[in-house]
Amino acid sequence: MSVIAVYNIKGGVGKTATAVNLSYLSSNHGVNTLLCDMDSQGSATYYFRIRPARKFNTRKLLKGGKHVDRNIRGTDYPGLDLLPADFSYRNIDIALDDLKKSRQRISRVLKPLKKEYGHIFLDCPPNVTLLSENIFHAADWILVPLIPTTLSHLAMQQLLNFLEEIGQDRSKVLVFFSMVEKRKNMHGEMMRQLEGQPGILRSHIPFLADVEKMGLYRQPVTAALPSSAASAAYRELWDEICAHIGADR
């Protein structure tokens, strides 16, 4: 069983597309999978055409137990469930700050769910916040989509430094290149520079229109267009992740 957080300090790097497609691939290989949409924007929830219950909010999420169980929704895909986001998550740091052991609350919420699911994916909002610290404590693996540019590399270094500062193992960070445009010299140069470093995966996700179109057909591209280049890239990435973490596909 693994908790996999898809995270980056920066936004717009393909976190949600990654969480949606990898959680689908996980369930498609027979592993009971839960995707937790932790971002108040609710993009993963939108992709799966799911509406949260009106009474579900930050307070109930942080209570955990039956308050979370009642709000987990089945998707259109066997073995894949979703815990929808709520707009109240935009203030989740304030709610966390009022709690005891505020940095381990999400770990506590996820603990009983680990008995039910082979993989739990967390689609995380950007920035370094108290919620982020919770996620770093809860996650077995932190999967970082990295657009191969100088600023993205700088953001990755900031993340690694912060993990060290809070006593988290940097080796649980797995980085893959996202939204790669080979025609851009900077992308190629950055990928060559980081290739072979610890935690840098070989697989990458190209910048492809089919991934952007997920917002139109509201399905994982791996489900809607299984023969596409985008689907092949996500499958290769998932296979490499599973080999790395020793998980069932």
mmCIF file of N, CA and C in Angstrom, residues 88-220:
data_model
loop_
_atom_site.group_PDB
_atom_site.id
_atom_site.type_symbol
_atom_site.label_atom_id
_atom_site.label_comp_id
_atom_site.label_asym_id
_atom_site.label_seq_id
_atom_site.Cartn_x
_atom_site.Cartn_y
_atom_site.Cartn_z
ATOM 1 N N SER A 88 -14.058 25.112 0.440
ATOM 2 C CA SER A 88 -13.618 25.536 1.779
ATOM 3 C C SER A 88 -12.165 25.153 2.056
ATOM 4 N N TYR A 89 -11.590 24.269 1.235
ATOM 5 C CA TYR A 89 -10.181 23.889 1.426
ATOM 6 C C TYR A 89 -9.253 25.099 1.273
ATOM 7 N N ARG A 90 -9.773 26.174 0.669
ATOM 8 C CA ARG A 90 -8.906 27.363 0.499
ATOM 9 C C ARG A 90 -8.485 27.925 1.862
ATOM 10 N N ASN A 91 -9.235 27.592 2.903
ATOM 11 C CA ASN A 91 -8.912 28.056 4.259
ATOM 12 C C ASN A 91 -8.442 26.917 5.164
ATOM 13 N N ILE A 92 -7.982 25.833 4.556
ATOM 14 C CA ILE A 92 -7.668 24.647 5.353
ATOM 15 C C ILE A 92 -6.486 24.887 6.297
ATOM 16 N N ASP A 93 -5.564 25.762 5.919
ATOM 17 C CA ASP A 93 -4.433 26.042 6.812
ATOM 18 C C ASP A 93 -4.898 26.660 8.130
ATOM 19 N N ILE A 94 -5.894 27.511 8.063
ATOM 20 C CA ILE A 94 -6.423 28.146 9.278
ATOM 21 C C ILE A 94 -7.037 27.077 10.183
ATOM 22 N N ALA A 95 -7.791 26.158 9.568
ATOM 23 C CA ALA A 95 -8.422 25.088 10.352
ATOM 24 C C ALA A 95 -7.360 24.165 10.954
ATOM 25 N N LEU A 96 -6.324 23.848 10.188
ATOM 26 C CA LEU A 96 -5.260 22.972 10.692
ATOM 27 C C LEU A 96 -4.531 23.618 11.862
ATOM 28 N N ASP A 97 -4.312 24.903 11.744
ATOM 29 C CA ASP A 97 -3.537 25.614 12.761
ATOM 30 C C ASP A 97 -4.219 25.587 14.125
ATOM 31 N N ASP A 98 -5.526 25.392 14.139
ATOM 32 C CA ASP A 98 -6.282 25.363 15.396
ATOM 33 C C ASP A 98 -6.271 23.985 16.056
ATOM 34 N N LEU A 99 -5.690 22.990 15.388
ATOM 35 C CA LEU A 99 -5.752 21.615 15.889
ATOM 36 C C LEU A 99 -4.458 21.215 16.577
ATOM 37 N N LYS A 100 -4.554 20.236 17.481
ATOM 38 C CA LYS A 100 -3.370 19.658 18.070
ATOM 39 C C LYS A 100 -2.694 18.778 17.017
ATOM 40 N N LYS A 101 -1.379 18.653 17.119
ATOM 41 C CA LYS A 101 -0.601 17.872 16.149
ATOM 42 C C LYS A 101 -1.025 18.242 14.724
ATOM 43 N N SER A 102 -1.010 19.521 14.454
ATOM 44 C CA SER A 102 -1.566 20.027 13.204
ATOM 45 C C SER A 102 -0.814 19.547 11.979
ATOM 46 N N ARG A 103 0.428 19.079 12.139
ATOM 47 C CA ARG A 103 1.198 18.631 10.983
ATOM 48 C C ARG A 103 0.981 17.154 10.650
ATOM 49 N N GLN A 104 0.274 16.430 11.516
ATOM 50 C CA GLN A 104 0.012 15.001 11.247
ATOM 51 C C GLN A 104 -1.469 14.706 11.027
ATOM 52 N N ARG A 105 -2.291 15.728 10.882
ATOM 53 C CA ARG A 105 -3.733 15.501 10.797
ATOM 54 C C ARG A 105 -4.117 14.692 9.549
ATOM 55 N N ILE A 106 -3.537 15.011 8.401
ATOM 56 C CA ILE A 106 -3.905 14.276 7.181
ATOM 57 C C ILE A 106 -3.448 12.817 7.285
ATOM 58 N N SER A 107 -2.321 12.573 7.912
ATOM 59 C CA SER A 107 -1.891 11.179 8.143
ATOM 60 C C SER A 107 -2.942 10.429 8.943
ATOM 61 N N ARG A 108 -3.471 11.099 9.957
ATOM 62 C CA ARG A 108 -4.495 10.479 10.801
ATOM 63 C C ARG A 108 -5.769 10.204 10.006
ATOM 64 N N VAL A 109 -6.139 11.111 9.136
ATOM 65 C CA VAL A 109 -7.350 10.933 8.319
ATOM 66 C C VAL A 109 -7.183 9.749 7.356
ATOM 67 N N LEU A 110 -5.973 9.607 6.803
ATOM 68 C CA LEU A 110 -5.748 8.562 5.792
ATOM 69 C C LEU A 110 -5.528 7.176 6.397
ATOM 70 N N LYS A 111 -5.119 7.129 7.661
ATOM 71 C CA LYS A 111 -4.727 5.851 8.264
ATOM 72 C C LYS A 111 -5.759 4.733 8.080
ATOM 73 N N PRO A 112 -7.055 4.946 8.404
ATOM 74 C CA PRO A 112 -8.009 3.837 8.213
ATOM 75 C C PRO A 112 -8.257 3.496 6.743
ATOM 76 N N LEU A 113 -8.035 4.453 5.850
ATOM 77 C CA LEU A 113 -8.273 4.209 4.428
ATOM 78 C C LEU A 113 -7.205 3.311 3.818
ATOM 79 N N LYS A 114 -6.051 3.241 4.475
ATOM 80 C CA LYS A 114 -4.970 2.407 3.949
ATOM 81 C C LYS A 114 -5.344 0.930 3.965
ATOM 82 N N LYS A 115 -6.307 0.558 4.820
ATOM 83 C CA LYS A 115 -6.736 -0.838 4.863
ATOM 84 C C LYS A 115 -7.617 -1.196 3.678
ATOM 85 N N GLU A 116 -8.209 -0.182 3.047
ATOM 86 C CA GLU A 116 -9.167 -0.426 1.965
ATOM 87 C C GLU A 116 -8.571 -0.270 0.575
ATOM 88 N N TYR A 117 -7.491 0.499 0.472
ATOM 89 C CA TYR A 117 -6.969 0.843 -0.854
ATOM 90 C C TYR A 117 -5.504 0.433 -1.008
ATOM 91 N N GLY A 118 -5.195 -0.055 -2.203
ATOM 92 C CA GLY A 118 -3.810 -0.408 -2.514
ATOM 93 C C GLY A 118 -2.963 0.817 -2.778
ATOM 94 N N HIS A 119 -3.586 1.812 -3.410
ATOM 95 C CA HIS A 119 -2.898 3.077 -3.666
ATOM 96 C C HIS A 119 -3.833 4.229 -3.320
ATOM 97 N N ILE A 120 -3.288 5.226 -2.638
ATOM 98 C CA ILE A 120 -4.013 6.467 -2.400
ATOM 99 C C ILE A 120 -3.206 7.602 -3.035
ATOM 100 N N PHE A 121 -3.828 8.283 -3.980
ATOM 101 C CA PHE A 121 -3.180 9.432 -4.625
ATOM 102 C C PHE A 121 -3.726 10.721 -4.012
ATOM 103 N N LEU A 122 -2.826 11.682 -3.806
ATOM 104 C CA LEU A 122 -3.217 13.001 -3.319
ATOM 105 C C LEU A 122 -2.907 14.012 -4.413
ATOM 106 N N ASP A 123 -3.936 14.655 -4.935
ATOM 107 C CA ASP A 123 -3.732 15.741 -5.898
ATOM 108 C C ASP A 123 -3.614 17.037 -5.090
ATOM 109 N N CYS A 124 -2.409 17.568 -5.017
ATOM 110 C CA CYS A 124 -2.093 18.631 -4.045
ATOM 111 C C CYS A 124 -2.084 20.016 -4.683
ATOM 112 N N PRO A 125 -2.491 21.023 -3.917
ATOM 113 C CA PRO A 125 -2.358 22.398 -4.399
ATOM 114 C C PRO A 125 -0.891 22.822 -4.350
ATOM 115 N N PRO A 126 -0.516 23.874 -5.105
ATOM 116 C CA PRO A 126 0.866 24.361 -5.063
ATOM 117 C C PRO A 126 1.139 25.140 -3.781
ATOM 118 N N ASN A 127 2.351 25.648 -3.684
ATOM 119 C CA ASN A 127 2.841 26.455 -2.553
ATOM 120 C C ASN A 127 3.248 25.569 -1.368
ATOM 121 N N VAL A 128 4.024 26.142 -0.472
ATOM 122 C CA VAL A 128 4.429 25.453 0.760
ATOM 123 C C VAL A 128 3.597 26.018 1.895
ATOM 124 N N THR A 129 2.715 25.204 2.432
ATOM 125 C CA THR A 129 1.767 25.636 3.454
ATOM 126 C C THR A 129 1.724 24.576 4.557
ATOM 127 N N LEU A 130 0.900 24.824 5.549
ATOM 128 C CA LEU A 130 0.708 23.816 6.593
ATOM 129 C C LEU A 130 0.085 22.552 6.011
ATOM 130 N N LEU A 131 -0.807 22.702 5.034
ATOM 131 C CA LEU A 131 -1.356 21.527 4.351
ATOM 132 C C LEU A 131 -0.242 20.749 3.662
ATOM 133 N N SER A 132 0.671 21.460 3.022
ATOM 134 C CA SER A 132 1.791 20.788 2.350
ATOM 135 C C SER A 132 2.590 19.960 3.352
ATOM 136 N N GLU A 133 2.870 20.542 4.516
ATOM 137 C CA GLU A 133 3.620 19.802 5.537
ATOM 138 C C GLU A 133 2.869 18.539 5.946
ATOM 139 N N ASN A 134 1.556 18.655 6.081
ATOM 140 C CA ASN A 134 0.738 17.477 6.380
ATOM 141 C C ASN A 134 0.911 16.421 5.304
ATOM 142 N N ILE A 135 0.889 16.859 4.071
ATOM 143 C CA ILE A 135 0.998 15.931 2.943
ATOM 144 C C ILE A 135 2.377 15.273 2.923
ATOM 145 N N PHE A 136 3.416 16.042 3.218
ATOM 146 C CA PHE A 136 4.762 15.465 3.232
ATOM 147 C C PHE A 136 4.878 14.404 4.329
ATOM 148 N N HIS A 137 4.224 14.617 5.448
ATOM 149 C CA HIS A 137 4.245 13.620 6.527
ATOM 150 C C HIS A 137 3.430 12.386 6.138
ATOM 151 N N ALA A 138 2.319 12.587 5.433
ATOM 152 C CA ALA A 138 1.403 11.480 5.129
ATOM 153 C C ALA A 138 1.885 10.621 3.972
ATOM 154 N N ALA A 139 2.625 11.211 3.049
ATOM 155 C CA ALA A 139 2.950 10.516 1.796
ATOM 156 C C ALA A 139 4.125 9.562 1.957
ATOM 157 N N ASP A 140 3.991 8.389 1.335
ATOM 158 C CA ASP A 140 5.131 7.484 1.222
ATOM 159 C C ASP A 140 6.058 7.952 0.104
ATOM 160 N N TRP A 141 5.426 8.550 -0.929
ATOM 161 C CA TRP A 141 6.169 9.029 -2.093
ATOM 162 C C TRP A 141 5.622 10.395 -2.501
ATOM 163 N N ILE A 142 6.528 11.285 -2.879
ATOM 164 C CA ILE A 142 6.130 12.603 -3.383
ATOM 165 C C ILE A 142 6.543 12.657 -4.847
ATOM 166 N N LEU A 143 5.563 12.644 -5.716
ATOM 167 C CA LEU A 143 5.819 12.628 -7.160
ATOM 168 C C LEU A 143 5.758 14.067 -7.676
ATOM 169 N N VAL A 144 6.864 14.537 -8.256
ATOM 170 C CA VAL A 144 6.981 15.944 -8.646
ATOM 171 C C VAL A 144 7.052 16.068 -10.169
ATOM 172 N N PRO A 145 5.999 16.613 -10.803
ATOM 173 C CA PRO A 145 6.107 16.923 -12.233
ATOM 174 C C PRO A 145 6.950 18.183 -12.403
ATOM 175 N N LEU A 146 7.980 18.102 -13.237
ATOM 176 C CA LEU A 146 8.926 19.220 -13.373
ATOM 177 C C LEU A 146 9.004 19.652 -14.836
ATOM 178 N N ILE A 147 8.554 20.859 -15.133
ATOM 179 C CA ILE A 147 8.789 21.409 -16.469
ATOM 180 C C ILE A 147 10.272 21.757 -16.540
ATOM 181 N N PRO A 148 10.984 21.261 -17.555
ATOM 182 C CA PRO A 148 12.449 21.424 -17.548
ATOM 183 C C PRO A 148 12.899 22.849 -17.880
ATOM 184 N N THR A 149 12.742 23.729 -16.906
ATOM 185 C CA THR A 149 13.201 25.115 -17.029
ATOM 186 C C THR A 149 13.993 25.480 -15.777
ATOM 187 N N THR A 150 14.692 26.583 -15.847
ATOM 188 C CA THR A 150 15.533 26.996 -14.725
ATOM 189 C C THR A 150 14.699 27.283 -13.471
ATOM 190 N N LEU A 151 13.607 28.000 -13.634
ATOM 191 C CA LEU A 151 12.795 28.343 -12.467
ATOM 192 C C LEU A 151 12.159 27.104 -11.834
ATOM 193 N N SER A 152 11.746 26.155 -12.657
ATOM 194 C CA SER A 152 11.170 24.917 -12.111
ATOM 195 C C SER A 152 12.217 24.134 -11.336
ATOM 196 N N HIS A 153 13.441 24.117 -11.857
ATOM 197 C CA HIS A 153 14.524 23.437 -11.159
ATOM 198 C C HIS A 153 14.780 24.105 -9.819
ATOM 199 N N LEU A 154 14.739 25.433 -9.801
ATOM 200 C CA LEU A 154 14.928 26.177 -8.553
ATOM 201 C C LEU A 154 13.837 25.816 -7.547
ATOM 202 N N ALA A 155 12.601 25.700 -8.027
ATOM 203 C CA ALA A 155 11.488 25.335 -7.141
ATOM 204 C C ALA A 155 11.687 23.936 -6.569
ATOM 205 N N MET A 156 12.227 23.028 -7.389
ATOM 206 C CA MET A 156 12.481 21.668 -6.902
ATOM 207 C C MET A 156 13.535 21.684 -5.795
ATOM 208 N N GLN A 157 14.561 22.495 -5.975
ATOM 209 C CA GLN A 157 15.593 22.597 -4.943
ATOM 210 C C GLN A 157 15.012 23.150 -3.639
ATOM 211 N N GLN A 158 14.104 24.124 -3.776
ATOM 212 C CA GLN A 158 13.443 24.676 -2.586
ATOM 213 C C GLN A 158 12.658 23.599 -1.852
ATOM 214 N N LEU A 159 11.985 22.746 -2.619
ATOM 215 C CA LEU A 159 11.230 21.650 -2.010
ATOM 216 C C LEU A 159 12.168 20.701 -1.267
ATOM 217 N N LEU A 160 13.264 20.307 -1.908
ATOM 218 C CA LEU A 160 14.194 19.367 -1.275
ATOM 219 C C LEU A 160 14.786 19.963 -0.001
ATOM 220 N N ASN A 161 15.124 21.242 -0.054
ATOM 221 C CA ASN A 161 15.675 21.907 1.135
ATOM 222 C C ASN A 161 14.648 21.961 2.268
ATOM 223 N N PHE A 162 13.411 22.210 1.889
ATOM 224 C CA PHE A 162 12.362 22.290 2.913
ATOM 225 C C PHE A 162 12.122 20.929 3.554
ATOM 226 N N LEU A 163 12.136 19.868 2.751
ATOM 227 C CA LEU A 163 11.947 18.524 3.298
ATOM 228 C C LEU A 163 13.048 18.199 4.310
ATOM 229 N N GLU A 164 14.264 18.592 3.973
ATOM 230 C CA GLU A 164 15.372 18.358 4.899
ATOM 231 C C GLU A 164 15.166 19.153 6.185
ATOM 232 N N GLU A 165 14.666 20.366 6.033
ATOM 233 C CA GLU A 165 14.457 21.249 7.192
ATOM 234 C C GLU A 165 13.441 20.665 8.171
ATOM 235 N N ILE A 166 12.415 19.987 7.633
ATOM 236 C CA ILE A 166 11.379 19.439 8.520
ATOM 237 C C ILE A 166 11.621 17.969 8.848
ATOM 238 N N GLY A 167 12.793 17.467 8.464
ATOM 239 C CA GLY A 167 13.164 16.102 8.847
ATOM 240 C C GLY A 167 12.529 15.011 8.005
ATOM 241 N N GLN A 168 12.126 15.334 6.794
ATOM 242 C CA GLN A 168 11.556 14.319 5.910
ATOM 243 C C GLN A 168 12.633 13.767 4.970
ATOM 244 N N ASP A 169 12.496 12.493 4.643
ATOM 245 C CA ASP A 169 13.479 11.810 3.810
ATOM 246 C C ASP A 169 13.363 12.296 2.358
ATOM 247 N N ARG A 170 14.427 12.893 1.855
ATOM 248 C CA ARG A 170 14.399 13.399 0.475
ATOM 249 C C ARG A 170 14.329 12.272 -0.551
ATOM 250 N N SER A 171 14.681 11.040 -0.129
ATOM 251 C CA SER A 171 14.691 9.944 -1.103
ATOM 252 C C SER A 171 13.292 9.503 -1.501
ATOM 253 N N LYS A 172 12.269 10.005 -0.784
ATOM 254 C CA LYS A 172 10.910 9.631 -1.219
ATOM 255 C C LYS A 172 10.375 10.566 -2.306
ATOM 256 N N VAL A 173 11.208 11.482 -2.774
ATOM 257 C CA VAL A 173 10.819 12.374 -3.870
ATOM 258 C C VAL A 173 11.196 11.740 -5.205
ATOM 259 N N LEU A 174 10.219 11.586 -6.069
ATOM 260 C CA LEU A 174 10.453 11.107 -7.431
ATOM 261 C C LEU A 174 10.070 12.222 -8.396
ATOM 262 N N VAL A 175 10.972 12.562 -9.288
ATOM 263 C CA VAL A 175 10.752 13.681 -10.212
ATOM 264 C C VAL A 175 10.669 13.153 -11.637
ATOM 265 N N PHE A 176 9.690 13.647 -12.379
ATOM 266 C CA PHE A 176 9.662 13.337 -13.816
ATOM 267 C C PHE A 176 9.432 14.636 -14.583
ATOM 268 N N PHE A 177 9.907 14.660 -15.806
ATOM 269 C CA PHE A 177 9.757 15.860 -16.627
ATOM 270 C C PHE A 177 8.352 15.897 -17.233
ATOM 271 N N SER A 178 7.734 17.070 -17.128
ATOM 272 C CA SER A 178 6.340 17.242 -17.538
ATOM 273 C C SER A 178 6.244 18.344 -18.582
ATOM 274 N N MET A 179 5.272 18.211 -19.459
ATOM 275 C CA MET A 179 4.983 19.232 -20.479
ATOM 276 C C MET A 179 6.242 19.546 -21.291
ATOM 277 N N VAL A 180 6.935 18.470 -21.665
ATOM 278 C CA VAL A 180 8.214 18.605 -22.373
ATOM 279 C C VAL A 180 7.987 18.976 -23.836
ATOM 280 N N GLU A 181 8.724 19.993 -24.278
ATOM 281 C CA GLU A 181 8.712 20.392 -25.694
ATOM 282 C C GLU A 181 10.143 20.255 -26.202
ATOM 283 N N LYS A 182 10.394 19.173 -26.915
ATOM 284 C CA LYS A 182 11.757 18.875 -27.357
ATOM 285 C C LYS A 182 12.336 19.949 -28.263
ATOM 286 N N ARG A 183 11.438 20.726 -28.945
ATOM 287 C CA ARG A 183 11.951 21.762 -29.848
ATOM 288 C C ARG A 183 12.577 22.916 -29.067
ATOM 289 N N LYS A 184 12.307 22.981 -27.775
ATOM 290 C CA LYS A 184 12.881 24.043 -26.957
ATOM 291 C C LYS A 184 14.248 23.607 -26.421
ATOM 292 N N ASN A 185 15.276 24.366 -26.792
ATOM 293 C CA ASN A 185 16.631 23.997 -26.370
ATOM 294 C C ASN A 185 16.755 23.909 -24.853
ATOM 295 N N MET A 186 16.092 24.847 -24.133
ATOM 296 C CA MET A 186 16.206 24.847 -22.672
ATOM 297 C C MET A 186 15.699 23.540 -22.078
ATOM 298 N N HIS A 187 14.601 23.011 -22.616
ATOM 299 C CA HIS A 187 14.064 21.758 -22.101
ATOM 300 C C HIS A 187 15.083 20.632 -22.258
ATOM 301 N N GLY A 188 15.656 20.531 -23.467
ATOM 302 C CA GLY A 188 16.630 19.480 -23.726
ATOM 303 C C GLY A 188 17.859 19.619 -22.837
ATOM 304 N N GLU A 189 18.335 20.853 -22.699
ATOM 305 C CA GLU A 189 19.543 21.076 -21.885
ATOM 306 C C GLU A 189 19.297 20.740 -20.411
ATOM 307 N N MET A 190 18.137 21.156 -19.900
ATOM 308 C CA MET A 190 17.824 20.887 -18.493
ATOM 309 C C MET A 190 17.670 19.384 -18.247
ATOM 310 N N MET A 191 17.054 18.678 -19.187
ATOM 311 C CA MET A 191 16.873 17.233 -19.021
ATOM 312 C C MET A 191 18.215 16.517 -19.028
ATOM 313 N N ARG A 192 19.111 16.931 -19.903
ATOM 314 C CA ARG A 192 20.444 16.314 -19.939
ATOM 315 C C ARG A 192 21.218 16.617 -18.662
ATOM 316 N N GLN A 193 21.007 17.813 -18.139
ATOM 317 C CA GLN A 193 21.723 18.217 -16.917
ATOM 318 C C GLN A 193 21.301 17.379 -15.716
ATOM 319 N N LEU A 194 20.018 17.040 -15.636
ATOM 320 C CA LEU A 194 19.504 16.330 -14.455
ATOM 321 C C LEU A 194 19.452 14.818 -14.634
ATOM 322 N N GLU A 195 19.597 14.355 -15.869
ATOM 323 C CA GLU A 195 19.503 12.924 -16.173
ATOM 324 C C GLU A 195 20.458 12.109 -15.304
ATOM 325 N N GLY A 196 19.929 11.054 -14.712
ATOM 326 C CA GLY A 196 20.769 10.157 -13.920
ATOM 327 C C GLY A 196 20.934 10.558 -12.473
ATOM 328 N N GLN A 197 20.442 11.742 -12.104
ATOM 329 C CA GLN A 197 20.550 12.136 -10.701
ATOM 330 C C GLN A 197 19.549 11.347 -9.853
ATOM 331 N N PRO A 198 19.814 11.166 -8.549
ATOM 332 C CA PRO A 198 18.901 10.391 -7.698
ATOM 333 C C PRO A 198 17.483 10.959 -7.723
ATOM 334 N N GLY A 199 16.517 10.071 -7.899
ATOM 335 C CA GLY A 199 15.112 10.486 -7.858
ATOM 336 C C GLY A 199 14.571 11.009 -9.170
ATOM 337 N N ILE A 200 15.417 11.159 -10.193
ATOM 338 C CA ILE A 200 14.945 11.644 -11.493
ATOM 339 C C ILE A 200 14.558 10.442 -12.358
ATOM 340 N N LEU A 201 13.284 10.355 -12.720
ATOM 341 C CA LEU A 201 12.809 9.232 -13.524
ATOM 342 C C LEU A 201 13.151 9.438 -15.003
ATOM 343 N N ARG A 202 13.263 8.332 -15.711
ATOM 344 C CA ARG A 202 13.588 8.409 -17.138
ATOM 345 C C ARG A 202 12.376 8.850 -17.963
ATOM 346 N N SER A 203 11.184 8.421 -17.548
ATOM 347 C CA SER A 203 9.969 8.695 -18.325
ATOM 348 C C SER A 203 9.629 10.176 -18.254
ATOM 349 N N HIS A 204 9.004 10.675 -19.309
ATOM 350 C CA HIS A 204 8.549 12.058 -19.289
ATOM 351 C C HIS A 204 7.217 12.164 -20.012
ATOM 352 N N ILE A 205 6.509 13.240 -19.709
ATOM 353 C CA ILE A 205 5.214 13.490 -20.363
ATOM 354 C C ILE A 205 5.388 14.669 -21.324
ATOM 355 N N PRO A 206 5.202 14.429 -22.624
ATOM 356 C CA PRO A 206 5.337 15.525 -23.590
ATOM 357 C C PRO A 206 4.183 16.526 -23.462
ATOM 358 N N PHE A 207 4.405 17.720 -23.966
ATOM 359 C CA PHE A 207 3.323 18.712 -24.039
ATOM 360 C C PHE A 207 2.441 18.320 -25.223
ATOM 361 N N LEU A 208 1.240 17.826 -24.945
ATOM 362 C CA LEU A 208 0.359 17.309 -25.990
ATOM 363 C C LEU A 208 -1.059 17.857 -25.827
ATOM 364 N N ALA A 209 -1.678 18.168 -26.951
ATOM 365 C CA ALA A 209 -3.028 18.730 -26.922
ATOM 366 C C ALA A 209 -4.022 17.750 -26.303
ATOM 367 N N ASP A 210 -3.791 16.456 -26.482
ATOM 368 C CA ASP A 210 -4.742 15.463 -25.948
ATOM 369 C C ASP A 210 -4.852 15.555 -24.423
ATOM 370 N N VAL A 211 -3.770 15.934 -23.751
ATOM 371 C CA VAL A 211 -3.825 16.074 -22.293
ATOM 372 C C VAL A 211 -4.672 17.299 -21.935
ATOM 373 N N GLU A 212 -4.467 18.375 -22.666
ATOM 374 C CA GLU A 212 -5.250 19.588 -22.396
ATOM 375 C C GLU A 212 -6.738 19.361 -22.646
ATOM 376 N N LYS A 213 -7.050 18.489 -23.595
ATOM 377 C CA LYS A 213 -8.457 18.245 -23.949
ATOM 378 C C LYS A 213 -9.207 17.436 -22.890
ATOM 379 N N MET A 214 -8.508 16.961 -21.869
ATOM 380 C CA MET A 214 -9.203 16.231 -20.805
ATOM 381 C C MET A 214 -10.319 17.071 -20.201
ATOM 382 N N GLY A 215 -10.135 18.383 -20.215
ATOM 383 C CA GLY A 215 -11.165 19.265 -19.683
ATOM 384 C C GLY A 215 -12.428 19.277 -20.522
ATOM 385 N N LEU A 216 -12.306 18.864 -21.790
ATOM 386 C CA LEU A 216 -13.471 18.826 -22.667
ATOM 387 C C LEU A 216 -14.260 17.533 -22.494
ATOM 388 N N TYR A 217 -13.537 16.389 -22.524
ATOM 389 C CA TYR A 217 -14.280 15.125 -22.442
ATOM 390 C C TYR A 217 -14.370 14.585 -21.020
ATOM 391 N N ARG A 218 -13.693 15.243 -20.086
ATOM 392 C CA ARG A 218 -13.823 14.948 -18.660
ATOM 393 C C ARG A 218 -13.629 13.453 -18.345
ATOM 394 N N GLN A 219 -12.511 12.975 -18.834
ATOM 395 C CA GLN A 219 -12.064 11.610 -18.548
ATOM 396 C C GLN A 219 -10.539 11.628 -18.524
ATOM 397 N N PRO A 220 -9.919 10.641 -17.867
ATOM 398 C CA PRO A 220 -8.470 10.499 -18.034
ATOM 399 C C PRO A 220 -8.162 10.271 -19.512
#
